[in-house]
Short mmCIF file of C-alpha atoms and ligand atoms in Angstrom, two decimals:
data_model
loop_
_atom_site.label_atom_id
_atom_site.label_comp_id
_atom_site.label_asym_id
_atom_site.label_seq_id
_atom_site.Cartn_x
_atom_site.Cartn_y
_atom_site.Cartn_z
CA MET A 1 124.99 123.84 112.13
CA ASN A 2 127.14 120.98 113.37
CA ASP A 3 130.81 122.01 113.16
CA ASN A 4 131.91 118.49 112.32
CA ASN A 5 129.44 118.22 109.46
CA PRO A 6 129.47 121.57 107.70
CA VAL A 7 127.59 120.26 104.66
CA ARG A 8 123.97 119.54 105.50
CA THR A 9 122.67 116.20 104.28
CA LYS A 10 119.40 117.80 103.14
CA GLU A 11 118.93 121.16 101.55
CA ARG A 12 115.54 121.76 103.13
CA PHE A 13 114.51 120.75 106.62
CA LEU A 14 112.66 117.42 106.68
CA VAL A 15 109.73 118.00 109.03
CA PHE A 16 109.27 115.07 111.44
CA GLY A 17 105.94 113.31 110.98
CA ALA A 18 104.67 115.52 108.15
CA PRO A 19 101.44 113.95 106.88
CA ARG A 20 100.70 112.87 103.34
CA ILE A 21 97.70 114.80 102.07
CA GLU A 22 96.38 114.08 98.58
CA GLU A 23 94.01 115.74 96.15
CA PRO A 24 90.75 114.12 97.33
CA GLU A 25 91.28 115.57 100.82
CA VAL A 26 91.95 119.02 99.37
CA ASP A 27 88.85 118.82 97.15
CA GLU A 28 86.64 117.59 100.00
CA VAL A 29 87.86 120.32 102.35
CA ILE A 30 87.13 122.97 99.70
CA ALA A 31 83.70 121.46 99.06
CA THR A 32 83.01 121.52 102.80
CA LEU A 33 84.20 125.12 103.12
CA THR A 34 81.88 126.25 100.36
CA SER A 35 78.94 124.08 101.47
CA GLY A 36 77.99 126.41 104.31
CA TRP A 37 78.27 123.58 106.86
CA LEU A 38 81.66 123.30 108.54
CA GLY A 39 80.63 121.96 111.93
CA THR A 40 79.62 118.51 113.17
CA GLY A 41 77.35 116.98 110.56
CA PRO A 42 76.97 114.32 107.87
CA LYS A 43 80.68 114.00 107.09
CA VAL A 44 81.47 113.26 110.72
CA ALA A 45 78.69 110.64 110.71
CA ARG A 46 80.20 109.09 107.57
CA PHE A 47 83.70 109.10 109.08
CA GLU A 48 82.36 107.39 112.21
CA ASN A 49 80.52 104.75 110.19
CA GLU A 50 83.51 103.99 108.00
CA PHE A 51 85.89 103.81 110.96
CA LYS A 52 83.46 101.57 112.84
CA ALA A 53 83.27 99.23 109.84
CA TYR A 54 87.08 99.21 109.51
CA LYS A 55 87.41 98.21 113.16
CA GLY A 56 84.36 95.95 113.39
CA ALA A 57 83.11 97.81 116.48
CA ALA A 58 79.49 98.45 117.45
CA HIS A 59 79.97 102.19 118.01
CA ALA A 60 82.43 104.89 116.97
CA VAL A 61 82.21 108.45 118.25
CA ALA A 62 84.39 111.05 116.55
CA LEU A 63 85.91 113.72 118.79
CA ASN A 64 88.39 116.54 118.48
CA SER A 65 91.31 114.56 119.95
CA CYS A 66 92.45 111.29 121.42
CA THR A 67 92.89 113.15 124.69
CA ALA A 68 89.13 113.81 124.65
CA ALA A 69 88.52 110.16 123.74
CA LEU A 70 90.56 108.98 126.73
CA HIS A 71 88.96 111.49 129.10
CA LEU A 72 85.40 110.56 128.09
CA SER A 73 86.19 106.83 128.17
CA VAL A 74 87.40 107.10 131.76
CA LEU A 75 84.20 109.00 132.63
CA ALA A 76 81.95 106.59 130.73
CA ALA A 77 83.63 103.69 132.56
CA GLY A 78 82.06 105.22 135.67
CA LEU A 79 85.27 105.91 137.54
CA GLN A 80 84.99 107.98 140.70
CA PRO A 81 87.51 110.19 142.51
CA GLY A 82 90.02 108.00 144.29
CA ASP A 83 89.66 105.17 141.77
CA GLU A 84 93.00 104.08 140.34
CA VAL A 85 93.93 103.56 136.71
CA ILE A 86 97.15 101.71 135.92
CA THR A 87 99.03 103.01 132.90
CA THR A 88 102.50 103.20 131.41
CA PRO A 89 105.28 105.71 132.08
CA MET A 90 106.33 105.42 128.41
CA THR A 91 103.62 107.54 126.83
CA PHE A 92 102.60 111.05 125.89
CA CYS A 93 101.45 113.17 128.82
CA ALA A 94 97.87 113.18 127.44
CA THR A 95 97.37 109.56 128.56
CA VAL A 96 98.04 110.43 132.18
CA ASN A 97 96.37 113.84 132.06
CA ALA A 98 93.11 112.31 130.77
CA ILE A 99 92.94 110.10 133.87
CA ILE A 100 93.55 113.12 136.09
CA HIS A 101 90.95 115.24 134.24
CA ALA A 102 88.37 112.51 134.86
CA GLY A 103 89.07 112.78 138.59
CA ALA A 104 90.74 109.37 138.87
CA THR A 105 94.24 108.62 140.13
CA PRO A 106 96.93 107.45 137.70
CA VAL A 107 99.26 104.68 138.84
CA LEU A 108 102.30 103.76 136.76
CA ALA A 109 103.57 100.27 135.98
CA ASP A 110 106.97 99.97 134.26
CA ILE A 111 107.48 98.74 130.70
CA ASP A 112 109.06 95.68 129.18
CA PRO A 113 112.43 97.00 127.94
CA VAL A 114 112.21 95.13 124.62
CA THR A 115 108.64 95.88 123.53
CA MET A 116 108.52 99.20 125.42
CA ASN A 117 104.90 98.32 126.29
CA ILE A 118 103.47 98.11 129.78
CA SER A 119 104.60 94.94 131.54
CA PRO A 120 101.69 92.74 132.75
CA ASP A 121 103.85 91.59 135.69
CA ALA A 122 104.41 95.20 136.71
CA VAL A 123 100.65 95.83 136.40
CA LEU A 124 99.88 92.94 138.74
CA LYS A 125 102.18 94.40 141.37
CA LYS A 126 100.31 97.74 141.26
CA ILE A 127 96.80 96.38 141.80
CA THR A 128 95.13 97.57 145.00
CA SER A 129 91.56 97.53 146.32
CA ARG A 130 91.07 100.89 144.54
CA THR A 131 92.19 99.76 141.07
CA ARG A 132 89.34 100.07 138.56
CA ALA A 133 90.99 100.18 135.13
CA ILE A 134 94.09 99.50 133.05
CA LEU A 135 95.04 101.95 130.32
CA PRO A 136 97.61 100.28 128.06
CA VAL A 137 99.26 102.18 125.21
CA HIS A 138 100.21 100.23 122.08
CA PHE A 139 103.53 102.02 121.94
CA ALA A 140 104.80 102.95 118.46
CA GLY A 141 102.07 100.72 117.02
CA ARG A 142 103.27 97.47 118.65
CA PRO A 143 100.41 95.68 120.41
CA CYS A 144 100.61 95.20 124.17
CA ASP A 145 100.43 91.70 125.63
CA MET A 146 96.64 91.81 125.56
CA ASP A 147 96.04 88.18 126.55
CA ALA A 148 97.86 88.83 129.81
CA LEU A 149 96.27 92.25 130.37
CA CYS A 150 92.73 91.04 129.58
CA GLY A 151 93.32 88.07 131.91
CA ILE A 152 94.31 90.42 134.74
CA ALA A 153 91.30 92.65 134.00
CA ARG A 154 88.92 89.68 134.08
CA GLU A 155 90.35 88.34 137.30
CA HIS A 156 90.16 91.70 139.09
CA GLY A 157 87.00 93.08 137.44
CA LEU A 158 88.81 95.96 135.72
CA THR A 159 87.90 98.06 132.70
CA ILE A 160 90.43 98.25 129.87
CA ILE A 161 90.80 101.49 127.94
CA GLU A 162 93.22 101.03 125.05
CA ASP A 163 95.25 104.08 124.02
CA CYS A 164 95.49 103.40 120.29
CA ALA A 165 96.96 106.80 119.33
CA HIS A 166 99.77 104.93 117.52
CA ALA A 167 97.80 101.86 116.64
CA ILE A 168 95.22 102.29 113.89
CA GLU A 169 96.43 99.23 111.95
CA THR A 170 97.64 97.25 114.96
CA GLU A 171 96.38 93.70 115.46
CA TYR A 172 97.02 91.16 118.19
CA ARG A 173 96.31 87.50 117.46
CA GLY A 174 93.75 88.44 114.84
CA ARG A 175 92.03 91.10 116.96
CA PRO A 176 92.21 94.77 115.98
CA ALA A 177 93.60 97.27 118.49
CA GLY A 178 90.81 99.08 120.27
CA THR A 179 88.43 96.10 120.23
CA MET A 180 90.12 93.96 122.87
CA GLY A 181 89.34 96.22 125.81
CA ASP A 182 86.14 98.06 126.71
CA PHE A 183 87.14 101.27 124.91
CA GLY A 184 89.62 102.02 122.10
CA CYS A 185 90.85 105.61 121.73
CA PHE A 186 92.44 106.84 118.49
CA SER A 187 94.24 110.02 117.42
CA PHE A 188 94.15 111.76 114.07
CA TYR A 189 96.65 114.42 115.08
CA VAL A 190 98.91 115.75 112.29
CA THR A 191 101.69 113.21 112.80
CA LYS A 192 99.45 110.16 113.14
CA ASN A 193 98.81 107.32 110.67
CA VAL A 194 95.44 108.83 109.70
CA VAL A 195 95.19 112.59 110.09
CA THR A 196 92.39 115.13 110.34
CA GLY A 197 94.56 117.98 111.70
CA GLU A 198 93.29 117.53 115.23
CA GLY A 199 90.91 114.67 115.84
CA GLY A 200 90.12 111.52 117.74
CA MET A 201 87.68 108.61 117.99
CA VAL A 202 86.37 106.26 120.65
CA ILE A 203 85.17 102.82 119.71
CA THR A 204 83.20 100.58 122.05
CA ASP A 205 80.66 97.77 121.96
CA ASN A 206 78.90 99.23 125.00
CA ASP A 207 75.65 100.95 123.82
CA GLU A 208 75.13 102.94 127.00
CA ALA A 209 78.73 104.16 127.21
CA ALA A 210 78.71 105.22 123.54
CA ALA A 211 75.50 107.21 124.05
CA ARG A 212 76.95 108.90 127.14
CA ILE A 213 80.19 109.77 125.33
CA LYS A 214 78.15 111.42 122.54
CA VAL A 215 76.29 113.55 125.05
CA LEU A 216 79.41 114.43 127.07
CA ALA A 217 81.24 115.42 123.86
CA LEU A 218 78.79 118.25 123.17
CA HIS A 219 78.18 120.12 126.41
CA GLY A 220 75.95 117.38 127.80
CA MET A 221 73.25 118.27 125.27
CA THR A 222 70.88 115.53 124.18
CA LYS A 223 71.97 113.33 121.30
CA ASP A 224 72.44 114.82 117.84
CA ALA A 225 71.92 118.36 119.09
CA TRP A 226 73.89 119.51 116.04
CA ARG A 227 70.83 118.61 113.96
CA ARG A 228 68.96 121.54 115.49
CA PHE A 229 69.94 123.71 112.51
CA SER A 230 69.04 121.17 109.82
CA ASP A 231 66.26 121.35 107.24
CA GLU A 232 64.21 119.06 109.46
CA GLY A 233 63.32 122.19 111.42
CA TYR A 234 64.62 123.65 114.66
CA ARG A 235 64.81 121.19 117.51
CA HIS A 236 65.04 122.08 121.16
CA TYR A 237 67.78 120.30 123.06
CA GLN A 238 68.16 119.55 126.72
CA VAL A 239 71.30 119.66 128.79
CA VAL A 240 71.39 116.47 130.79
CA GLU A 241 75.00 116.56 132.08
CA CYS A 242 77.79 119.11 132.45
CA GLY A 243 79.69 118.04 129.33
CA PHE A 244 82.60 119.27 127.25
CA LYS A 245 83.26 120.82 123.82
CA TYR A 246 84.91 117.82 122.24
CA ASN A 247 83.02 117.38 118.95
CA MET A 248 84.72 116.83 115.60
CA MET A 249 83.88 119.13 112.68
CA ASP A 250 82.87 118.09 109.15
CA LEU A 251 85.89 120.10 108.02
CA GLN A 252 88.12 117.61 109.86
CA ALA A 253 86.13 114.53 108.80
CA ALA A 254 86.47 115.73 105.19
CA ILE A 255 90.18 114.93 105.46
CA GLY A 256 89.70 111.74 107.46
CA ILE A 257 87.29 109.96 105.12
CA HIS A 258 89.85 110.04 102.32
CA GLN A 259 92.77 109.19 104.59
CA LEU A 260 90.88 106.07 105.74
CA ARG A 261 90.89 104.72 102.20
CA ARG A 262 94.68 104.82 102.10
CA ILE A 263 95.35 103.05 105.38
CA GLU A 264 96.82 99.99 103.65
CA PRO A 265 99.13 101.64 101.08
CA TYR A 266 100.42 104.07 103.72
CA TRP A 267 101.00 101.19 106.15
CA LYS A 268 102.91 99.29 103.44
CA ARG A 269 105.05 102.34 102.73
CA ARG A 270 105.92 102.72 106.41
CA GLU A 271 106.73 99.00 106.60
CA GLU A 272 109.09 99.45 103.65
CA ILE A 273 110.83 102.39 105.38
CA TRP A 274 111.04 100.39 108.63
CA ARG A 275 112.82 97.56 106.75
CA ARG A 276 115.17 99.95 104.96
CA TYR A 277 116.20 101.50 108.28
CA GLY A 278 116.64 98.02 109.76
CA ASP A 279 118.98 96.96 106.94
CA ALA A 280 120.94 100.20 106.72
CA LEU A 281 121.40 100.92 110.42
CA ALA A 282 122.34 97.43 111.65
CA GLY A 283 125.75 97.31 113.28
CA LEU A 284 125.78 101.00 114.28
CA PRO A 285 125.89 102.02 117.95
CA LEU A 286 122.10 101.97 118.00
CA LYS A 287 119.64 99.46 119.40
CA LEU A 288 117.04 99.04 116.68
CA PRO A 289 113.38 98.27 117.43
CA ALA A 290 112.60 94.58 117.97
CA ASP A 291 110.86 92.74 115.14
CA PRO A 292 107.08 92.54 115.46
CA GLU A 293 105.97 89.56 117.56
CA PRO A 294 104.49 86.55 115.72
CA ASP A 295 100.74 86.68 115.07
CA THR A 296 100.64 90.44 115.50
CA ARG A 297 100.51 93.40 113.19
CA HIS A 298 102.69 96.39 114.04
CA ALA A 299 101.33 99.75 112.88
CA TYR A 300 104.88 101.10 112.26
CA HIS A 301 103.88 104.48 113.64
CA LEU A 302 107.28 105.29 115.16
CA TYR A 303 110.77 104.04 114.39
CA THR A 304 112.56 104.47 117.70
CA VAL A 305 116.26 103.68 118.14
CA LEU A 306 118.22 103.69 121.39
CA LEU A 307 121.59 105.37 121.17
CA ASP A 308 124.52 103.51 122.71
CA GLU A 309 126.15 106.65 124.06
CA ASP A 310 129.44 104.96 125.00
CA ARG A 311 130.01 103.40 121.60
CA ALA A 312 128.74 106.48 119.77
CA GLY A 313 130.95 108.82 121.82
CA MET A 314 128.11 111.30 122.19
CA SER A 315 125.01 111.85 124.29
CA ARG A 316 121.48 111.31 123.01
CA ASP A 317 120.86 115.05 123.12
CA GLN A 318 124.04 115.72 121.12
CA PHE A 319 122.75 113.25 118.55
CA LEU A 320 119.43 115.14 118.37
CA VAL A 321 121.27 118.41 117.78
CA ALA A 322 123.46 116.84 115.11
CA MET A 323 120.45 115.40 113.23
CA THR A 324 118.73 118.77 113.27
CA ALA A 325 121.93 120.36 111.97
CA GLN A 326 121.74 117.89 109.07
CA ASN A 327 118.22 119.23 108.39
CA ILE A 328 116.53 116.03 109.51
CA GLY A 329 113.59 116.46 111.89
CA ILE A 330 113.62 113.88 114.68
CA GLY A 331 111.43 113.17 117.71
CA VAL A 332 111.72 111.81 121.24
CA HIS A 333 109.02 109.34 122.26
CA TYR A 334 109.17 109.84 125.16
CA LEU A 335 110.98 111.15 128.17
CA SER A 336 109.32 108.90 130.75
CA ILE A 337 106.35 110.49 132.51
CA PRO A 338 108.11 110.79 135.91
CA GLU A 339 110.80 113.01 134.34
CA HIS A 340 108.27 115.88 134.30
CA PRO A 341 108.07 118.24 137.27
CA TYR A 342 104.26 118.29 137.50
CA TYR A 343 104.05 114.54 138.13
CA GLN A 344 107.02 114.58 140.49
CA LYS A 345 105.33 117.32 142.50
CA THR A 346 101.83 115.86 142.43
CA PHE A 347 102.45 112.12 142.78
CA ALA A 348 106.04 112.05 144.11
CA TRP A 349 107.01 109.89 141.11
CA MET A 350 110.71 109.70 140.32
CA PRO A 351 112.19 108.30 137.09
CA GLU A 352 114.32 105.75 138.98
CA GLN A 353 111.16 104.02 140.23
CA TYR A 354 110.47 103.00 136.60
CA PRO A 355 113.96 102.09 135.44
CA ALA A 356 113.06 100.50 132.10
CA ALA A 357 111.03 103.52 130.99
CA MET A 358 113.68 105.90 132.33
CA THR A 359 116.45 104.18 130.35
CA VAL A 360 114.46 104.16 127.13
CA GLY A 361 113.38 107.78 127.61
CA ARG A 362 116.92 109.00 128.08
CA ARG A 363 118.38 107.17 125.06
CA THR A 364 115.60 107.11 122.52
CA VAL A 365 115.41 108.94 119.18
CA SER A 366 112.57 108.64 116.64
CA LEU A 367 113.54 108.74 112.99
CA PRO A 368 110.96 109.95 110.44
CA ILE A 369 108.66 107.21 109.12
CA SER A 370 105.81 109.06 107.41
CA PRO A 371 104.33 107.75 104.11
CA ARG A 372 105.15 111.17 102.72
CA LEU A 373 108.88 110.36 102.71
CA THR A 374 110.42 109.79 99.30
CA ASP A 375 113.15 107.18 98.75
CA GLU A 376 115.57 110.08 98.65
CA ASP A 377 114.35 111.36 102.03
CA VAL A 378 114.85 107.91 103.54
CA ALA A 379 118.35 107.67 102.04
CA ASP A 380 119.12 111.13 103.46
CA VAL A 381 117.99 110.12 106.95
CA ILE A 382 120.24 107.05 106.77
CA ALA A 383 123.16 109.09 105.42
CA ALA A 384 122.78 111.67 108.20
CA VAL A 385 122.76 108.98 110.90
CA ARG A 386 125.84 107.31 109.42
CA LYS A 387 127.66 110.61 109.04
CA ILE A 388 126.96 111.63 112.64
CA LEU A 389 128.05 108.25 113.94
CA ALA A 390 131.15 108.58 111.73
CA VAL A 391 130.60 105.42 109.71
CA ALA A 392 129.70 107.03 106.38
C1 PLP B 1 100.19 107.70 123.12
C2 PLP B 1 99.37 108.92 122.92
N1 PLP B 1 98.24 109.07 123.61
C3 PLP B 1 97.44 110.14 123.44
C4 PLP B 1 97.77 111.15 122.57
C5 PLP B 1 96.88 112.33 122.44
O1 PLP B 1 96.38 112.46 121.16
P1 PLP B 1 95.69 113.81 120.68
O2 PLP B 1 96.78 114.76 120.31
O3 PLP B 1 94.85 113.41 119.50
O4 PLP B 1 94.88 114.30 121.81
C6 PLP B 1 98.94 111.04 121.83
C7 PLP B 1 99.32 112.11 120.88
O5 PLP B 1 100.40 112.34 120.49
C8 PLP B 1 99.77 109.92 122.00
O6 PLP B 1 100.90 109.77 121.31
#
C-alpha cells in the first residue's frame, strides 16, 4: 500500500494484459476436451489456414510459441554457427535467445528514440562480412522502417525475420507485418492481441522453408506425422532431422480460431483506449507514445509512457510500486537487453553502448490496454496515474 494514497483506486487488482475470452472459445475448448483428440490435428490445420488467409501468406505453421517460431526461422534460413543476426536491444529476451539457440551470433543495433524500433542507420553500422540476417521487432505494434530495412537486406543479401509478437494487425504502406521479410513470427501468449494460452505461428512464402519448419517442429519426423493415429490407418514416420517439440495442440487452436474472428473489434477497442489515454494523460510528466506514422497501421499492443523522473519527483520504479499499490497491474517493456547479466557476461554488452534503448528501458512503464478493459477500468488507470503524479 502506498502511504501517500491510502485509498486504492481499484477494489480488485487489475491484471496487466488479461485476455478477453468469450463463450465460443469456452465451448470449442470443451468440445475439444470431450472429442478425444487434444493434440495437433484438424483444428490446428484450420487455425493455420485462417491465419494464412488473414495475412495473405503462402504458408503458415502453428507452433507452441513465438520463441519456437523465431528459432525455427533462423534455422530454416540456413544460418550457421558464427553467422551474425542484427536485432534490437529493445525487445523481450526471447528474440535474442532464439538466435543463440539456433547457433548464430546476435548483434545489437540501437533504436530510434521516438519509434523505439531498430534504427536502419544503426543496422548499417553493424554489418560485417558475417552478417546473414536482420531480425526487426515491430515494437508495441508500430511497424519498423521496412523500406529502409528491406533495402539494406537486398543490398547485402540478408534474410529478414520479422518478430511480429506485438504486431498481428500491423501494416506498413499497405503491407501486413510478417509478409515484408522472409519469415514472420507471431505470438499468441496470454497477453497478446490474439491468444491461445501459449502459441505461435511462422508465415513465409518459401515452400522449402515452410516444409522444413513443419518437420523441425515435431522431432524431425516426416510431415504430418500426427496423422499416424487417424482413421486413415497407422502410418510409419521417419525421423529425417534432429528436431524439436514445438507443435501446437488442437486445444490451443480451439481458442485461436475464435479469437481470429475478433481481431478487428478488439483492435478498435484498443485504439479507443489508446486515444483516451492520450487525451487524459497529456500535460503530465510523462512522454506519451508518438502517433502512428502516416500510411501505417499500429497494432496498439502496448501503451508505453516514459516517466519524466525530475518533473514527477519520483523514480520509474517508485511509480511502478505506486501503481501496484493502487491495484493497477503495469508492465515494463523492456529493460534493454544489455541490462541483463547473461548478455553482459556472454557478449560483453553494456547498456551504455545502446543509449537510446537504455534510456527508454529505464524510464518506461506500460499501462494496460487489453480489449477486456471496461470504460471504468480505463478511467481507474487514468485516475491512478493522476493521483500518483499529484494532479488529480
Ligand atoms: C517481442 C517479443 N518477441 C518474442 C516473444 C516470445 O513470444 P512467446 O512467449 O510466444 O514465445 C515475445 C513475448 O512476449 C515478445 O514480446
